[in-house]
GROMACS .gro file of N, CA and C in nm:
model
  435
    1UNK      N    1  10.106   7.208   9.962
    1UNK     CA    2  10.040   7.233   9.831
    1UNK      C    3  10.011   7.376   9.860
    2UNK      N    4   9.886   7.431   9.805
    2UNK     CA    5   9.875   7.586   9.787
    2UNK      C    6   9.830   7.639   9.933
    3UNK      N    7   9.773   7.551  10.024
    3UNK     CA    8   9.760   7.603  10.130
    3UNK      C    9   9.886   7.639  10.231
    4UNK      N   10  10.005   7.541  10.204
    4UNK     CA   11  10.134   7.593  10.263
    4UNK      C   12  10.211   7.702  10.206
    5UNK      N   13  10.187   7.718  10.066
    5UNK     CA   14  10.222   7.813   9.980
    5UNK      C   15  10.164   7.956  10.025
    6UNK      N   16  10.038   7.974  10.074
    6UNK     CA   17   9.993   8.108  10.147
    6UNK      C   18  10.095   8.127  10.273
    7UNK      N   19  10.124   8.020  10.338
    7UNK     CA   20  10.184   8.037  10.458
    7UNK      C   21  10.311   8.085  10.449
    8UNK      N   22  10.379   8.024  10.354
    8UNK     CA   23  10.526   8.074  10.314
    8UNK      C   24  10.533   8.204  10.251
    9UNK      N   25  10.420   8.247  10.156
    9UNK     CA   26  10.422   8.393  10.087
    9UNK      C   27  10.415   8.483  10.226
   10UNK      N   28  10.334   8.465  10.316
   10UNK     CA   29  10.295   8.553  10.438
   10UNK      C   30  10.424   8.565  10.499
   11UNK      N   31  10.502   8.459  10.525
   11UNK     CA   32  10.625   8.456  10.626
   11UNK      C   33  10.726   8.540  10.539
   12UNK      N   34  10.726   8.522  10.422
   12UNK     CA   35  10.860   8.602  10.342
   12UNK      C   36  10.822   8.742  10.342
   13UNK      N   37  10.698   8.780  10.329
   13UNK     CA   38  10.643   8.928  10.344
   13UNK      C   39  10.683   8.991  10.478
   14UNK      N   40  10.638   8.908  10.569
   14UNK     CA   41  10.637   8.957  10.688
   14UNK      C   42  10.796   8.956  10.753
   15UNK      N   43  10.879   8.902  10.679
   15UNK     CA   44  11.027   8.881  10.706
   15UNK      C   45  11.116   8.954  10.647
   16UNK      N   46  11.065   9.060  10.545
   16UNK     CA   47  11.140   9.117  10.472
   16UNK      C   48  11.135   9.265  10.508
   17UNK      N   49  11.259   9.315  10.568
   17UNK     CA   50  11.271   9.451  10.624
   17UNK      C   51  11.230   9.555  10.518
   18UNK      N   52  11.285   9.550  10.384
   18UNK     CA   53  11.232   9.658  10.299
   18UNK      C   54  11.088   9.650  10.282
   19UNK      N   55  11.037   9.555  10.262
   19UNK     CA   56  10.891   9.539  10.245
   19UNK      C   57  10.802   9.591  10.379
   20UNK      N   58  10.849   9.574  10.471
   20UNK     CA   59  10.789   9.591  10.615
   20UNK      C   60  10.815   9.781  10.625
   21UNK      N   61  10.929   9.814  10.592
   21UNK     CA   62  10.943   9.946  10.580
   21UNK      C   63  10.858  10.038  10.491
   22UNK      N   64  10.828   9.992  10.374
   22UNK     CA   65  10.741  10.055  10.261
   22UNK      C   66  10.616  10.040  10.332
   23UNK      N   67  10.570   9.952  10.380
   23UNK     CA   68  10.430   9.936  10.434
   23UNK      C   69  10.412  10.011  10.566
   24UNK      N   70  10.523  10.063  10.619
   24UNK     CA   71  10.527  10.143  10.762
   24UNK      C   72  10.500  10.077  10.873
   25UNK      N   73  10.556   9.940  10.871
   25UNK     CA   74  10.527   9.848  10.982
   25UNK      C   75  10.658   9.817  11.041
   26UNK      N   76  10.640   9.817  11.182
   26UNK     CA   77  10.745   9.757  11.277
   26UNK      C   78  10.768   9.613  11.265
   27UNK      N   79  10.887   9.557  11.258
   27UNK     CA   80  10.889   9.409  11.256
   27UNK      C   81  10.871   9.350  11.390
   28UNK      N   82  10.861   9.459  11.486
   28UNK     CA   83  10.828   9.366  11.612
   28UNK      C   84  10.661   9.390  11.653
   29UNK      N   85  10.579   9.427  11.547
   29UNK     CA   86  10.444   9.435  11.589
   29UNK      C   87  10.367   9.329  11.479
   30UNK      N   88  10.352   9.210  11.540
   30UNK     CA   89  10.313   9.123  11.452
   30UNK      C   90  10.151   9.119  11.437
   31UNK      N   91  10.090   9.185  11.537
   31UNK     CA   92   9.942   9.208  11.527
   31UNK      C   93   9.934   9.284  11.419
   32UNK      N   94   9.997   9.420  11.425
   32UNK     CA   95   9.949   9.509  11.307
   32UNK      C   96  10.005   9.452  11.190
   33UNK      N   97  10.097   9.389  11.173
   33UNK     CA   98  10.151   9.319  11.031
   33UNK      C   99  10.018   9.234  10.984
   34UNK      N  100   9.956   9.150  11.087
   34UNK     CA  101   9.846   9.075  11.026
   34UNK      C  102   9.745   9.158  10.983
   35UNK      N  103   9.704   9.287  11.043
   35UNK     CA  104   9.585   9.359  10.965
   35UNK      C  105   9.642   9.399  10.863
   36UNK      N  106   9.763   9.437  10.822
   36UNK     CA  107   9.790   9.501  10.693
   36UNK      C  108   9.836   9.419  10.608
   37UNK      N  109   9.861   9.273  10.616
   37UNK     CA  110   9.921   9.185  10.525
   37UNK      C  111   9.838   9.065  10.499
   38UNK      N  112   9.734   9.058  10.448
   38UNK     CA  113   9.616   8.971  10.468
   38UNK      C  114   9.628   8.862  10.334
   39UNK      N  115   9.565   8.727  10.406
   39UNK     CA  116   9.570   8.622  10.291
   39UNK      C  117   9.449   8.613  10.240
   40UNK      N  118   9.376   8.695  10.179
   40UNK     CA  119   9.221   8.725  10.125
   40UNK      C  120   9.223   8.831  10.014
   41UNK      N  121   9.097   8.774   9.956
   41UNK     CA  122   9.100   8.853   9.814
   41UNK      C  123   8.997   8.990   9.874
   42UNK      N  124   8.934   8.982   9.959
   42UNK     CA  125   8.837   9.091  10.000
   42UNK      C  126   8.902   9.128  10.145
   43UNK      N  127   8.985   9.267  10.128
   43UNK     CA  128   9.045   9.273  10.303
   43UNK      C  129   8.952   9.319  10.385
   44UNK      N  130   8.981   9.282  10.508
   44UNK     CA  131   8.901   9.315  10.657
   44UNK      C  132   8.954   9.427  10.671
   45UNK      N  133   8.890   9.525  10.710
   45UNK     CA  134   8.889   9.666  10.780
   45UNK      C  135   8.952   9.755  10.654
   46UNK      N  136   8.908   9.752  10.562
   46UNK     CA  137   8.990   9.846  10.444
   46UNK      C  138   8.929   9.972  10.472
   47UNK      N  139   9.014  10.064  10.553
   47UNK     CA  140   8.993  10.206  10.621
   47UNK      C  141   9.121  10.280  10.574
   48UNK      N  142   9.103  10.402  10.588
   48UNK     CA  143   9.212  10.499  10.566
   48UNK      C  144   9.312  10.474  10.680
   49UNK      N  145   9.294  10.441  10.804
   49UNK     CA  146   9.386  10.436  10.883
   49UNK      C  147   9.446  10.299  10.899
   50UNK      N  148   9.403  10.199  10.811
   50UNK     CA  149   9.465  10.063  10.821
   50UNK      C  150   9.578  10.056  10.659
   51UNK      N  151   9.600  10.173  10.606
   51UNK     CA  152   9.658  10.172  10.492
   51UNK      C  153   9.800  10.219  10.504
   52UNK      N  154   9.902  10.152  10.419
   52UNK     CA  155   9.887  10.078  10.320
   52UNK      C  156   9.853   9.967  10.369
   53UNK      N  157   9.792   9.866  10.268
   53UNK     CA  158   9.759   9.746  10.299
   53UNK      C  159   9.798   9.652  10.199
   54UNK      N  160   9.822   9.534  10.214
   54UNK     CA  161   9.875   9.440  10.108
   54UNK      C  162   9.762   9.311  10.136
   55UNK      N  163   9.709   9.245  10.038
   55UNK     CA  164   9.610   9.139  10.030
   55UNK      C  165   9.694   9.029   9.919
   56UNK      N  166   9.686   8.917   9.948
   56UNK     CA  167   9.725   8.816   9.828
   56UNK      C  168   9.642   8.709   9.836
   57UNK      N  169   9.607   8.609   9.721
   57UNK     CA  170   9.512   8.523   9.702
   57UNK      C  171   9.558   8.445   9.571
   58UNK      N  172   9.506   8.316   9.591
   58UNK     CA  173   9.516   8.237   9.479
   58UNK      C  174   9.404   8.246   9.392
   59UNK      N  175   9.417   8.255   9.270
   59UNK     CA  176   9.293   8.286   9.168
   59UNK      C  177   9.282   8.168   9.104
   60UNK      N  178   9.132   8.144   9.051
   60UNK     CA  179   9.105   8.015   8.986
   60UNK      C  180   9.172   7.977   8.876
   61UNK      N  181   9.276   8.064   8.803
   61UNK     CA  182   9.341   8.017   8.670
   61UNK      C  183   9.438   7.894   8.698
   62UNK      N  184   9.491   7.899   8.827
   62UNK     CA  185   9.586   7.799   8.860
   62UNK      C  186   9.543   7.646   8.863
   63UNK      N  187   9.614   7.535   8.890
   63UNK     CA  188   9.572   7.413   8.887
   63UNK      C  189   9.678   7.327   8.844
   64UNK      N  190   9.640   7.186   8.838
   64UNK     CA  191   9.739   7.087   8.792
   64UNK      C  192   9.790   7.118   8.681
   65UNK      N  193   9.905   7.089   8.640
   65UNK     CA  194   9.968   7.118   8.532
   65UNK      C  195   9.941   7.005   8.449
   66UNK      N  196   9.920   7.024   8.325
   66UNK     CA  197   9.861   6.936   8.199
   66UNK      C  198   9.954   6.854   8.171
   67UNK      N  199  10.073   6.886   8.177
   67UNK     CA  200  10.187   6.804   8.137
   67UNK      C  201  10.271   6.723   8.226
   68UNK      N  202  10.244   6.749   8.344
   68UNK     CA  203  10.307   6.667   8.474
   68UNK      C  204  10.230   6.678   8.570
   69UNK      N  205  10.180   6.578   8.624
   69UNK     CA  206  10.091   6.564   8.749
   69UNK      C  207  10.143   6.570   8.865
   70UNK      N  208  10.247   6.586   8.862
   70UNK     CA  209  10.333   6.630   8.995
   70UNK      C  210  10.342   6.776   9.020
   71UNK      N  211  10.325   6.856   8.940
   71UNK     CA  212  10.338   6.998   8.921
   71UNK      C  213  10.211   7.071   8.939
   72UNK      N  214  10.210   7.170   9.034
   72UNK     CA  215  10.072   7.246   9.053
   72UNK      C  216  10.099   7.410   9.027
   73UNK      N  217  10.049   7.453   8.919
   73UNK     CA  218  10.086   7.611   8.890
   73UNK      C  219   9.959   7.707   8.961
   74UNK      N  220  10.014   7.764   9.071
   74UNK     CA  221   9.941   7.872   9.171
   74UNK      C  222   9.967   7.981   9.113
   75UNK      N  223   9.855   8.046   9.048
   75UNK     CA  224   9.837   8.192   9.007
   75UNK      C  225   9.811   8.283   9.147
   76UNK      N  226   9.882   8.385   9.186
   76UNK     CA  227   9.854   8.449   9.304
   76UNK      C  228   9.830   8.608   9.258
   77UNK      N  229   9.729   8.658   9.320
   77UNK     CA  230   9.710   8.797   9.296
   77UNK      C  231   9.781   8.875   9.432
   78UNK      N  232   9.849   8.993   9.405
   78UNK     CA  233   9.865   9.064   9.525
   78UNK      C  234   9.816   9.199   9.501
   79UNK      N  235   9.735   9.262   9.590
   79UNK     CA  236   9.678   9.391   9.587
   79UNK      C  237   9.747   9.448   9.677
   80UNK      N  238   9.775   9.596   9.617
   80UNK     CA  239   9.843   9.685   9.751
   80UNK      C  240   9.785   9.794   9.749
   81UNK      N  241   9.716   9.847   9.842
   81UNK     CA  242   9.600   9.945   9.879
   81UNK      C  243   9.694  10.084   9.937
   82UNK      N  244   9.664  10.178   9.893
   82UNK     CA  245   9.737  10.294   9.955
   82UNK      C  246   9.629  10.409   9.980
   83UNK      N  247   9.669  10.515  10.058
   83UNK     CA  248   9.587  10.641  10.059
   83UNK      C  249   9.612  10.739   9.928
   84UNK      N  250   9.567  10.679   9.829
   84UNK     CA  251   9.601  10.766   9.698
   84UNK      C  252   9.723  10.792   9.660
   85UNK      N  253   9.814  10.710   9.718
   85UNK     CA  254   9.944  10.728   9.709
   85UNK      C  255  10.013  10.633   9.579
   86UNK      N  256   9.997  10.679   9.470
   86UNK     CA  257  10.017  10.583   9.341
   86UNK      C  258  10.178  10.528   9.347
   87UNK      N  259  10.283  10.633   9.390
   87UNK     CA  260  10.423  10.592   9.391
   87UNK      C  261  10.433  10.477   9.516
   88UNK      N  262  10.380  10.499   9.620
   88UNK     CA  263  10.409  10.421   9.699
   88UNK      C  264  10.341  10.284   9.694
   89UNK      N  265  10.224  10.266   9.623
   89UNK     CA  266  10.167  10.137   9.604
   89UNK      C  267  10.263  10.087   9.485
   90UNK      N  268  10.301  10.150   9.382
   90UNK     CA  269  10.416  10.083   9.296
   90UNK      C  270  10.531  10.053   9.364
   91UNK      N  271  10.598  10.105   9.459
   91UNK     CA  272  10.714  10.069   9.533
   91UNK      C  273  10.709   9.939   9.590
   92UNK      N  274  10.574   9.931   9.674
   92UNK     CA  275  10.539   9.814   9.725
   92UNK      C  276  10.547   9.700   9.659
   93UNK      N  277  10.472   9.706   9.519
   93UNK     CA  278  10.447   9.596   9.436
   93UNK      C  279  10.566   9.556   9.370
   94UNK      N  280  10.662   9.671   9.358
   94UNK     CA  281  10.808   9.640   9.289
   94UNK      C  282  10.892   9.566   9.380
   95UNK      N  283  10.873   9.603   9.521
   95UNK     CA  284  10.950   9.518   9.629
   95UNK      C  285  10.880   9.367   9.592
   96UNK      N  286  10.757   9.359   9.603
   96UNK     CA  287  10.700   9.213   9.594
   96UNK      C  288  10.751   9.151   9.490
   97UNK      N  289  10.752   9.194   9.361
   97UNK     CA  290  10.835   9.145   9.221
   97UNK      C  291  10.954   9.095   9.274
   98UNK      N  292  11.044   9.182   9.340
   98UNK     CA  293  11.181   9.165   9.338
   98UNK      C  294  11.180   9.030   9.469
   99UNK      N  295  11.107   9.006   9.545
   99UNK     CA  296  11.120   8.916   9.652
   99UNK      C  297  11.073   8.778   9.585
  100UNK      N  298  11.003   8.769   9.491
  100UNK     CA  299  10.929   8.647   9.408
  100UNK      C  300  10.991   8.606   9.254
  101UNK      N  301  10.986   8.739   9.161
  101UNK     CA  302  10.993   8.699   9.017
  101UNK      C  303  11.105   8.630   9.001
  102UNK      N  304  11.146   8.522   8.925
  102UNK     CA  305  11.273   8.500   8.900
  102UNK      C  306  11.344   8.403   9.007
  103UNK      N  307  11.262   8.388   9.113
  103UNK     CA  308  11.338   8.326   9.222
  103UNK      C  309  11.280   8.177   9.237
  104UNK      N  310  11.393   8.118   9.306
  104UNK     CA  311  11.326   7.964   9.349
  104UNK      C  312  11.324   8.001   9.501
  105UNK      N  313  11.214   8.023   9.553
  105UNK     CA  314  11.215   8.061   9.678
  105UNK      C  315  11.269   7.914   9.805
  106UNK      N  316  11.321   7.960   9.891
  106UNK     CA  317  11.344   7.852   9.970
  106UNK      C  318  11.246   7.824  10.098
  107UNK      N  319  11.114   7.823  10.054
  107UNK     CA  320  10.980   7.801  10.130
  107UNK      C  321  10.987   7.655  10.233
  108UNK      N  322  10.948   7.722  10.343
  108UNK     CA  323  10.962   7.576  10.448
  108UNK      C  324  10.812   7.497  10.417
  109UNK      N  325  10.838   7.355  10.381
  109UNK     CA  326  10.708   7.287  10.337
  109UNK      C  327  10.654   7.289  10.226
  110UNK      N  328  10.721   7.376  10.119
  110UNK     CA  329  10.702   7.394   9.976
  110UNK      C  330  10.798   7.388   9.889
  111UNK      N  331  10.764   7.288   9.801
  111UNK     CA  332  10.908   7.272   9.688
  111UNK      C  333  10.850   7.340   9.589
  112UNK      N  334  10.917   7.435   9.549
  112UNK     CA  335  10.873   7.504   9.409
  112UNK      C  336  11.009   7.542   9.302
  113UNK      N  337  10.965   7.590   9.188
  113UNK     CA  338  11.037   7.604   9.090
  113UNK      C  339  11.017   7.749   9.065
  114UNK      N  340  11.102   7.798   8.982
  114UNK     CA  341  11.098   7.966   8.954
  114UNK      C  342  10.957   7.994   8.954
  115UNK      N  343  10.912   8.134   9.008
  115UNK     CA  344  10.846   8.198   9.020
  115UNK      C  345  10.827   8.331   8.907
  116UNK      N  346  10.734   8.340   8.849
  116UNK     CA  347  10.763   8.458   8.756
  116UNK      C  348  10.630   8.571   8.746
  117UNK      N  349  10.655   8.667   8.716
  117UNK     CA  350  10.527   8.776   8.669
  117UNK      C  351  10.443   8.728   8.599
  118UNK      N  352  10.328   8.776   8.607
  118UNK     CA  353  10.240   8.750   8.481
  118UNK      C  354  10.182   8.868   8.417
  119UNK      N  355  10.153   8.974   8.523
  119UNK     CA  356  10.086   9.085   8.497
  119UNK      C  357  10.106   9.198   8.589
  120UNK      N  358  10.076   9.326   8.580
  120UNK     CA  359  10.029   9.402   8.661
  120UNK      C  360   9.952   9.514   8.628
  121UNK      N  361   9.863   9.556   8.703
  121UNK     CA  362   9.772   9.680   8.662
  121UNK      C  363   9.698   9.737   8.786
  122UNK      N  364   9.625   9.873   8.734
  122UNK     CA  365   9.552   9.909   8.868
  122UNK      C  366   9.429   9.832   8.869
  123UNK      N  367   9.378   9.857   8.961
  123UNK     CA  368   9.260   9.793   9.038
  123UNK      C  369   9.174   9.882   9.097
  124UNK      N  370   9.028   9.824   9.101
  124UNK     CA  371   8.939   9.923   9.157
  124UNK      C  372   8.914   9.905   9.287
  125UNK      N  373   8.919  10.018   9.399
  125UNK     CA  374   8.917   9.983   9.527
  125UNK      C  375   8.793  10.030   9.578
  126UNK      N  376   8.735   9.952   9.670
  126UNK     CA  377   8.592  10.006   9.725
  126UNK      C  378   8.586  10.127   9.836
  127UNK      N  379   8.728  10.174   9.876
  127UNK     CA  380   8.756  10.285   9.956
  127UNK      C  381   8.769  10.405   9.896
  128UNK      N  382   8.694  10.498   9.904
  128UNK     CA  383   8.701  10.642   9.853
  128UNK      C  384   8.833  10.694   9.870
  129UNK      N  385   8.908  10.767   9.801
  129UNK     CA  386   9.044  10.829   9.806
  129UNK      C  387   9.126  10.722   9.826
  130UNK      N  388   9.132  10.624   9.773
  130UNK     CA  389   9.243  10.530   9.822
  130UNK      C  390   9.305  10.481   9.653
  131UNK      N  391   9.391  10.389   9.647
  131UNK     CA  392   9.455  10.350   9.546
  131UNK      C  393   9.530  10.198   9.537
  132UNK      N  394   9.484  10.106   9.459
  132UNK     CA  395   9.488   9.985   9.451
  132UNK      C  396   9.571   9.935   9.309
  133UNK      N  397   9.690   9.881   9.339
  133UNK     CA  398   9.778   9.826   9.229
  133UNK      C  399   9.792   9.690   9.242
  134UNK      N  400   9.770   9.612   9.144
  134UNK     CA  401   9.763   9.452   9.139
  134UNK      C  402   9.896   9.393   9.057
  135UNK      N  403   9.953   9.285   9.128
  135UNK     CA  404  10.054   9.209   9.043
  135UNK      C  405  10.004   9.075   9.070
  136UNK      N  406  10.017   9.019   8.946
  136UNK     CA  407  10.008   8.870   8.955
  136UNK      C  408  10.112   8.787   8.921
  137UNK      N  409  10.137   8.697   9.017
  137UNK     CA  410  10.255   8.579   9.011
  137UNK      C  411  10.223   8.471   8.987
  138UNK      N  412  10.304   8.390   8.906
  138UNK     CA  413  10.252   8.252   8.914
  138UNK      C  414  10.381   8.163   8.981
  139UNK      N  415  10.331   8.080   9.063
  139UNK     CA  416  10.434   8.003   9.132
  139UNK      C  417  10.395   7.844   9.084
  140UNK      N  418  10.528   7.814   9.056
  140UNK     CA  419  10.500   7.629   9.016
  140UNK      C  420  10.557   7.551   9.130
  141UNK      N  421  10.480   7.469   9.188
  141UNK     CA  422  10.517   7.396   9.305
  141UNK      C  423  10.485   7.230   9.269
  142UNK      N  424  10.563   7.163   9.342
  142UNK     CA  425  10.578   7.019   9.340
  142UNK      C  426  10.456   6.976   9.436
  143UNK      N  427  10.381   6.884   9.380
  143UNK     CA  428  10.285   6.812   9.450
  143UNK      C  429  10.351   6.667   9.500
  144UNK      N  430  10.322   6.637   9.625
  144UNK     CA  431  10.354   6.522   9.694
  144UNK      C  432  10.306   6.389   9.602
  145UNK      N  433  10.381   6.322   9.558
  145UNK     CA  434  10.344   6.191   9.494
  145UNK      C  435  10.270   6.088   9.574
   0.00000   0.00000   0.00000
């Protein structure tokens, strides 16, 4: 269900060479990837030396589909934090959209339908001299019967 979707999204991000390059991450450095690609709404170690940083998390607006009890609508927020580099935040967000929007991703242990973008906007960052850009994606997944 949604917990497996967290794992699948994380794996997709950590496996994409273009996303990793934009993030300034080496594919062979899983510890650093874990620090800068986080599955939570409030990032750990939000500090200048840890940027850029991407977090993603399910927001409460998702839930069981009203028309089909075997379908779950998972709404995920992706926040991209940079050192006040608006263009880089937008490029990273663009890559996230390219990876998921309009796709039926072959996630392991998750049967899903097409994912679509819901919104994008600037968000407030708790770190001085930083920039945060958010992308909201709607994942539709199948529940086990």
